[in-house]
Amino acid sequence: MPRALITGITGQDGSYLAEFLLEKGYEVVGVVRRTSHDSYERIGHFLDRITVTPADLLDQHSLTSVIRDVTPDEIYNLAAQSFVPTSWSQPVLTGEFTALGVTRILEAIRLAHPEARFYQASSSEMFGNAVETPQRERTPFYPRSPYGVAKVYGHWITVNYRESYGLYAVSGILFNHESPRRGLEFVTRRISDGVARVKLGLVQDLTLGNLDARRDWGYAGDYVDAMWRMLQQDAAEDYVVGTGETHSVREFVQLAFAHVGLDWEQYVKVDPALLRPAEVEILQADPTKVREQLGWRPVVDFKSLIAMMVDSDLERLGQGA
């Protein structure tokens, strides 16, 4: 039975990846931080099938100890401070988790279990003010937030450990991927939750920021399959993962309200306070490499993703959650 170690297992991607690996017969160990309130909401339905162990991306010793004790075949680093607006208010903390945290894990692997295969969750935010569209593996990075800058560091330190120490270490440059498990602070979930609240009569309107920003949106449940495929190859390589399509926030809003039979223009307000200090106007993947080399393709399309998220929030709020 192969064994996988997942940091960030209580997050959106971590929970979907854990389910995916359990279905493939893996033994799954999740790394969690010791906090005053453990949030297992996303993994509660399979918590009895996995092992949860404490460690911290800020603490080298805890990571080395866990990797030495668990001796996993595969390690997926999905933990980070991942909300772009928070990276502006907490840039140093974002760097500690999202950048230096990657180095600590790679050092732990090098010292304790160099045979493990390592996946680093890179991000399309690394492209930022992109010099070309669509973005591919060789597109230069131009990050436009402390989060994007930290992810660039995490990406390149992974490349350096692969090339310097011979570790099997890859980065998946994933474009935006959403689901009903997305945090409420993210714009897509803010929209689906807001639409559900408007439909149920709980609120009168929905306040958003930049409606013109365009993103390549997919379903998180599809994207964890790509992560796994990257670690099954003979050679460690980095891959861009996305749909190849781009849609605006306005399109997302329009489809979400239309799904419940409402005209979005009657309910949406724009608040300049929600705009980023440095906006990223468009991100669009060129998924040619991941399709041709790994045979990966998304299953859930843009419209179906929105319907899934809105329906989930309608059910949750309708039950008084």
Short mmCIF file of C-alpha atoms in Angstrom, two decimals:
data_model
loop_
_atom_site.label_atom_id
_atom_site.label_comp_id
_atom_site.label_asym_id
_atom_site.label_seq_id
_atom_site.Cartn_x
_atom_site.Cartn_y
_atom_site.Cartn_z
CA MET A 1 0.00 0.00 0.00
CA PRO A 2 1.61 3.31 -1.05
CA ARG A 3 1.77 5.99 1.62
CA ALA A 4 1.18 9.71 1.01
CA LEU A 5 1.82 12.66 3.30
CA ILE A 6 -0.29 15.77 2.69
CA THR A 7 0.30 19.19 4.21
CA GLY A 8 -2.79 21.38 4.12
CA ILE A 9 -5.07 18.35 4.26
CA THR A 10 -7.86 20.36 5.94
CA GLY A 11 -8.01 22.77 2.98
CA GLN A 12 -9.93 22.53 -0.26
CA ASP A 13 -7.24 20.79 -2.31
CA GLY A 14 -5.98 18.66 0.55
CA SER A 15 -9.42 17.22 1.23
CA TYR A 16 -10.06 16.35 -2.43
CA LEU A 17 -6.58 14.88 -2.83
CA ALA A 18 -6.98 12.73 0.29
CA GLU A 19 -10.28 11.34 -1.05
CA PHE A 20 -8.68 10.71 -4.43
CA LEU A 21 -5.72 8.83 -2.93
CA LEU A 22 -7.91 6.79 -0.57
CA GLU A 23 -9.89 5.59 -3.59
CA LYS A 24 -6.61 4.46 -5.15
CA GLY A 25 -5.71 2.42 -2.07
CA TYR A 26 -3.21 4.78 -0.48
CA GLU A 27 -2.49 5.10 3.19
CA VAL A 28 -2.96 8.83 3.82
CA VAL A 29 -1.26 10.86 6.54
CA GLY A 30 -2.30 14.48 6.94
CA VAL A 31 -0.14 17.16 8.53
CA VAL A 32 -2.01 19.71 10.63
CA ARG A 33 -0.89 22.64 12.78
CA ARG A 34 -1.58 22.57 16.49
CA THR A 35 -4.16 25.30 16.97
CA SER A 36 -6.70 26.25 19.59
CA HIS A 37 -9.50 25.13 17.25
CA ASP A 38 -8.94 22.28 14.84
CA SER A 39 -11.10 22.65 11.73
CA TYR A 40 -11.82 19.25 10.19
CA GLU A 41 -14.98 20.33 8.40
CA ARG A 42 -13.74 19.34 4.94
CA ILE A 43 -12.28 15.97 6.00
CA GLY A 44 -14.75 14.91 8.68
CA HIS A 45 -16.50 12.38 6.44
CA PHE A 46 -13.29 10.34 5.99
CA LEU A 47 -11.35 11.28 9.12
CA ASP A 48 -11.55 7.69 10.39
CA ARG A 49 -9.73 6.46 7.26
CA ILE A 50 -6.64 8.68 7.54
CA THR A 51 -3.95 9.48 10.10
CA VAL A 52 -3.52 13.06 11.27
CA THR A 53 -0.20 14.17 12.72
CA PRO A 54 0.97 17.57 14.01
CA ALA A 55 3.77 19.55 12.35
CA ASP A 56 4.30 23.13 11.23
CA LEU A 57 5.74 24.72 8.10
CA LEU A 58 7.43 27.25 10.38
CA ASP A 59 9.29 24.57 12.33
CA GLN A 60 12.06 22.61 10.62
CA HIS A 61 12.40 19.98 13.36
CA SER A 62 8.72 18.99 13.32
CA LEU A 63 8.74 18.50 9.55
CA THR A 64 11.94 16.45 9.60
CA SER A 65 10.59 14.26 12.40
CA VAL A 66 7.29 13.58 10.63
CA ILE A 67 8.94 12.69 7.34
CA ARG A 68 11.46 10.46 9.08
CA ASP A 69 8.73 8.68 11.07
CA VAL A 70 6.16 8.32 8.28
CA THR A 71 8.62 7.55 5.42
CA PRO A 72 6.01 8.42 2.76
CA ASP A 73 6.31 7.41 -0.87
CA GLU A 74 4.75 10.72 -1.92
CA ILE A 75 4.63 14.13 -0.25
CA TYR A 76 2.17 16.80 -1.36
CA ASN A 77 2.77 20.32 -0.04
CA LEU A 78 -0.62 22.02 -0.25
CA ALA A 79 -0.27 24.14 2.88
CA ALA A 80 0.21 27.89 2.49
CA GLN A 81 -1.17 31.30 3.33
CA SER A 82 -3.14 31.20 0.10
CA PHE A 83 -5.46 34.24 0.14
CA VAL A 84 -4.00 37.02 -2.01
CA PRO A 85 -5.59 39.98 -0.13
CA THR A 86 -4.25 38.65 3.18
CA SER A 87 -0.76 38.56 1.68
CA TRP A 88 -0.89 42.35 1.43
CA SER A 89 -1.79 42.77 5.11
CA GLN A 90 0.52 39.96 6.30
CA PRO A 91 3.38 39.85 3.75
CA VAL A 92 6.05 38.55 6.12
CA LEU A 93 3.90 35.72 7.46
CA THR A 94 2.94 34.83 3.88
CA GLY A 95 6.63 34.59 3.01
CA GLU A 96 7.36 32.38 6.01
CA PHE A 97 4.63 29.86 5.15
CA THR A 98 4.36 30.04 1.38
CA ALA A 99 8.05 30.53 0.52
CA LEU A 100 10.36 29.42 3.31
CA GLY A 101 7.97 26.65 4.34
CA VAL A 102 8.75 24.92 1.06
CA THR A 103 12.47 25.05 1.81
CA ARG A 104 11.91 23.52 5.22
CA ILE A 105 10.00 20.60 3.72
CA LEU A 106 12.63 20.04 1.02
CA GLU A 107 15.38 20.12 3.64
CA ALA A 108 13.43 17.61 5.70
CA ILE A 109 13.13 15.32 2.67
CA ARG A 110 16.82 15.68 1.84
CA LEU A 111 17.87 14.89 5.41
CA ALA A 112 15.33 12.27 6.41
CA HIS A 113 13.88 10.54 3.34
CA PRO A 114 15.35 11.59 -0.03
CA GLU A 115 13.60 8.68 -1.81
CA ALA A 116 10.20 10.36 -1.42
CA ARG A 117 8.54 12.02 -4.39
CA PHE A 118 7.56 15.64 -3.71
CA TYR A 119 4.78 17.79 -5.16
CA GLN A 120 4.83 21.57 -4.68
CA ALA A 121 1.63 23.54 -5.19
CA SER A 122 2.70 26.41 -7.41
CA SER A 123 0.22 28.99 -8.65
CA SER A 124 -0.84 30.91 -11.75
CA GLU A 125 -0.47 34.04 -9.58
CA MET A 126 3.27 33.68 -10.25
CA PHE A 127 2.60 34.93 -13.79
CA GLY A 128 0.81 38.03 -12.47
CA ASN A 129 1.20 40.77 -15.05
CA ALA A 130 1.78 38.10 -17.66
CA VAL A 131 4.15 38.87 -20.52
CA GLU A 132 2.22 36.50 -22.80
CA THR A 133 -1.22 34.92 -22.99
CA PRO A 134 -1.87 32.05 -22.58
CA GLN A 135 0.77 31.15 -20.00
CA ARG A 136 2.85 27.98 -20.36
CA GLU A 137 5.66 26.31 -18.44
CA ARG A 138 8.32 28.61 -19.89
CA THR A 139 6.40 31.88 -19.56
CA PRO A 140 8.44 34.30 -17.38
CA PHE A 141 7.01 35.07 -13.93
CA TYR A 142 5.85 38.58 -13.03
CA PRO A 143 4.06 38.27 -9.66
CA ARG A 144 1.84 41.13 -8.52
CA SER A 145 1.30 40.33 -4.84
CA PRO A 146 3.31 39.12 -1.84
CA TYR A 147 1.54 35.78 -2.31
CA GLY A 148 2.65 35.54 -5.93
CA VAL A 149 6.22 36.48 -4.99
CA ALA A 150 6.28 33.82 -2.24
CA LYS A 151 4.98 31.20 -4.67
CA VAL A 152 7.76 32.07 -7.14
CA TYR A 153 10.31 31.42 -4.39
CA GLY A 154 8.65 28.10 -3.54
CA HIS A 155 8.68 27.13 -7.20
CA TRP A 156 12.33 27.91 -7.82
CA ILE A 157 13.58 26.37 -4.57
CA THR A 158 11.83 23.16 -5.68
CA VAL A 159 13.62 23.31 -9.02
CA ASN A 160 16.93 23.93 -7.24
CA TYR A 161 16.56 20.96 -4.88
CA ARG A 162 15.65 18.74 -7.83
CA GLU A 163 18.65 19.82 -9.87
CA SER A 164 21.14 20.10 -6.99
CA TYR A 165 20.28 17.06 -4.87
CA GLY A 166 18.58 14.77 -7.37
CA LEU A 167 15.27 14.76 -5.50
CA TYR A 168 12.11 13.78 -7.35
CA ALA A 169 10.48 17.19 -6.86
CA VAL A 170 7.89 18.77 -9.14
CA SER A 171 5.77 21.91 -9.21
CA GLY A 172 2.23 21.98 -10.48
CA ILE A 173 1.44 25.49 -11.71
CA LEU A 174 -2.29 25.29 -11.11
CA PHE A 175 -4.66 27.94 -12.38
CA ASN A 176 -7.75 28.89 -10.37
CA HIS A 177 -9.66 25.84 -9.20
CA GLU A 178 -12.83 26.09 -7.16
CA SER A 179 -15.44 23.92 -5.45
CA PRO A 180 -18.11 23.96 -2.75
CA ARG A 181 -15.20 23.50 -0.31
CA ARG A 182 -13.55 26.78 -1.31
CA GLY A 183 -13.12 29.22 1.56
CA LEU A 184 -15.80 31.90 1.87
CA GLU A 185 -13.17 34.65 1.53
CA PHE A 186 -12.42 33.73 -2.10
CA VAL A 187 -14.38 35.60 -4.77
CA THR A 188 -15.96 32.53 -6.38
CA ARG A 189 -17.33 31.26 -3.08
CA ARG A 190 -18.27 34.79 -2.07
CA ILE A 191 -20.39 34.84 -5.21
CA SER A 192 -22.01 31.41 -4.80
CA ASP A 193 -22.73 32.06 -1.12
CA GLY A 194 -24.04 35.54 -1.89
CA VAL A 195 -26.32 34.30 -4.67
CA ALA A 196 -27.74 31.64 -2.35
CA ARG A 197 -28.35 34.24 0.37
CA VAL A 198 -30.10 36.58 -2.05
CA LYS A 199 -32.24 33.75 -3.42
CA LEU A 200 -33.24 32.66 0.08
CA GLY A 201 -34.07 36.24 1.11
CA LEU A 202 -31.30 36.40 3.71
CA VAL A 203 -29.62 39.47 2.15
CA GLN A 204 -30.61 42.13 -0.38
CA ASP A 205 -27.38 42.47 -2.37
CA LEU A 206 -23.85 41.20 -3.04
CA THR A 207 -20.78 43.44 -2.85
CA LEU A 208 -17.77 42.64 -5.04
CA GLY A 209 -14.57 44.23 -6.35
CA ASN A 210 -13.15 44.03 -9.88
CA LEU A 211 -15.72 42.44 -12.20
CA ASP A 212 -13.45 42.65 -15.24
CA ALA A 213 -10.62 40.39 -14.00
CA ARG A 214 -10.44 37.25 -16.12
CA ARG A 215 -9.36 33.85 -14.85
CA ASP A 216 -8.98 30.26 -16.02
CA TRP A 217 -11.38 28.48 -13.65
CA GLY A 218 -11.68 24.74 -13.11
CA TYR A 219 -12.93 22.23 -10.53
CA ALA A 220 -10.57 21.39 -7.66
CA GLY A 221 -11.66 17.74 -7.70
CA ASP A 222 -10.30 17.43 -11.25
CA TYR A 223 -7.02 19.16 -10.47
CA VAL A 224 -5.88 16.78 -7.71
CA ASP A 225 -5.80 14.06 -10.36
CA ALA A 226 -3.18 16.10 -12.22
CA MET A 227 -1.12 16.43 -9.02
CA TRP A 228 -1.05 12.67 -8.60
CA ARG A 229 -0.17 12.04 -12.25
CA MET A 230 2.89 14.29 -11.95
CA LEU A 231 4.37 12.00 -9.32
CA GLN A 232 3.84 8.83 -11.37
CA GLN A 233 6.21 9.77 -14.20
CA ASP A 234 9.72 8.46 -14.78
CA ALA A 235 11.19 11.97 -14.79
CA ALA A 236 10.30 14.88 -12.51
CA GLU A 237 8.94 17.81 -14.55
CA ASP A 238 6.81 20.88 -13.89
CA TYR A 239 3.38 21.33 -15.47
CA VAL A 240 0.85 24.09 -16.05
CA VAL A 241 -2.66 22.87 -15.19
CA GLY A 242 -5.78 24.68 -16.36
CA THR A 243 -8.72 24.53 -18.74
CA GLY A 244 -7.30 26.82 -21.42
CA GLU A 245 -10.44 28.98 -21.20
CA THR A 246 -10.79 32.38 -19.58
CA HIS A 247 -13.88 33.99 -18.06
CA SER A 248 -14.48 37.28 -16.26
CA VAL A 249 -15.75 37.67 -12.72
CA ARG A 250 -18.79 39.33 -14.33
CA GLU A 251 -19.49 36.15 -16.32
CA PHE A 252 -19.21 34.09 -13.14
CA VAL A 253 -21.69 36.39 -11.39
CA GLN A 254 -24.10 36.41 -14.34
CA LEU A 255 -24.21 32.61 -14.58
CA ALA A 256 -24.51 32.17 -10.82
CA PHE A 257 -27.55 34.46 -10.58
CA ALA A 258 -29.05 33.02 -13.76
CA HIS A 259 -28.82 29.55 -12.19
CA VAL A 260 -31.39 30.66 -9.59
CA GLY A 261 -33.46 32.69 -12.05
CA LEU A 262 -32.29 36.16 -11.03
CA ASP A 263 -30.85 39.16 -12.91
CA TRP A 264 -27.44 39.87 -11.38
CA GLU A 265 -27.51 43.60 -12.20
CA GLN A 266 -30.32 44.12 -9.68
CA TYR A 267 -28.27 42.79 -6.77
CA VAL A 268 -24.53 43.35 -7.31
CA LYS A 269 -22.69 46.39 -5.97
CA VAL A 270 -19.04 47.23 -6.62
CA ASP A 271 -16.87 48.40 -3.71
CA PRO A 272 -13.48 49.94 -4.66
CA ALA A 273 -12.17 48.89 -1.23
CA LEU A 274 -12.19 45.30 -2.48
CA LEU A 275 -9.77 46.05 -5.33
CA ARG A 276 -6.18 44.78 -5.07
CA PRO A 277 -3.29 47.27 -4.74
CA ALA A 278 -1.86 45.73 -7.95
CA GLU A 279 -4.48 43.97 -10.04
CA VAL A 280 -3.92 40.91 -12.20
CA GLU A 281 -6.24 41.40 -15.15
CA ILE A 282 -6.02 38.06 -16.98
CA LEU A 283 -4.65 34.59 -16.38
CA GLN A 284 -5.13 31.82 -18.93
CA ALA A 285 -3.40 28.46 -19.07
CA ASP A 286 -1.86 26.68 -22.00
CA PRO A 287 -2.41 23.08 -20.79
CA THR A 288 -0.82 21.45 -23.85
CA LYS A 289 1.98 19.72 -21.92
CA VAL A 290 -0.19 18.25 -19.16
CA ARG A 291 -2.67 16.99 -21.74
CA GLU A 292 -0.12 15.47 -24.09
CA GLN A 293 2.31 14.01 -21.53
CA LEU A 294 -0.01 13.09 -18.65
CA GLY A 295 -3.29 12.56 -20.50
CA TRP A 296 -5.08 14.88 -18.07
CA ARG A 297 -8.21 16.81 -18.98
CA PRO A 298 -10.78 18.56 -16.79
CA VAL A 299 -14.16 16.88 -16.48
CA VAL A 300 -16.31 19.64 -14.93
CA ASP A 301 -16.87 22.68 -17.17
CA PHE A 302 -17.25 26.32 -16.10
CA LYS A 303 -21.05 26.43 -16.08
CA SER A 304 -21.36 23.10 -14.24
CA LEU A 305 -18.84 24.25 -11.64
CA ILE A 306 -20.88 27.37 -10.88
CA ALA A 307 -24.11 25.36 -10.64
CA MET A 308 -22.42 22.89 -8.27
CA MET A 309 -21.23 25.67 -5.97
CA VAL A 310 -24.50 27.60 -5.92
CA ASP A 311 -26.55 24.43 -5.29
CA SER A 312 -24.25 23.45 -2.44
CA ASP A 313 -24.61 26.84 -0.77
CA LEU A 314 -28.37 26.82 -1.27
CA GLU A 315 -28.55 23.45 0.48
CA ARG A 316 -26.25 24.55 3.30
CA LEU A 317 -28.03 27.84 3.97
CA GLY A 318 -31.47 26.33 3.46
CA GLN A 319 -30.75 23.93 6.31
CA GLY A 320 -29.90 26.85 8.58
CA ALA A 321 -26.14 26.11 8.63
#
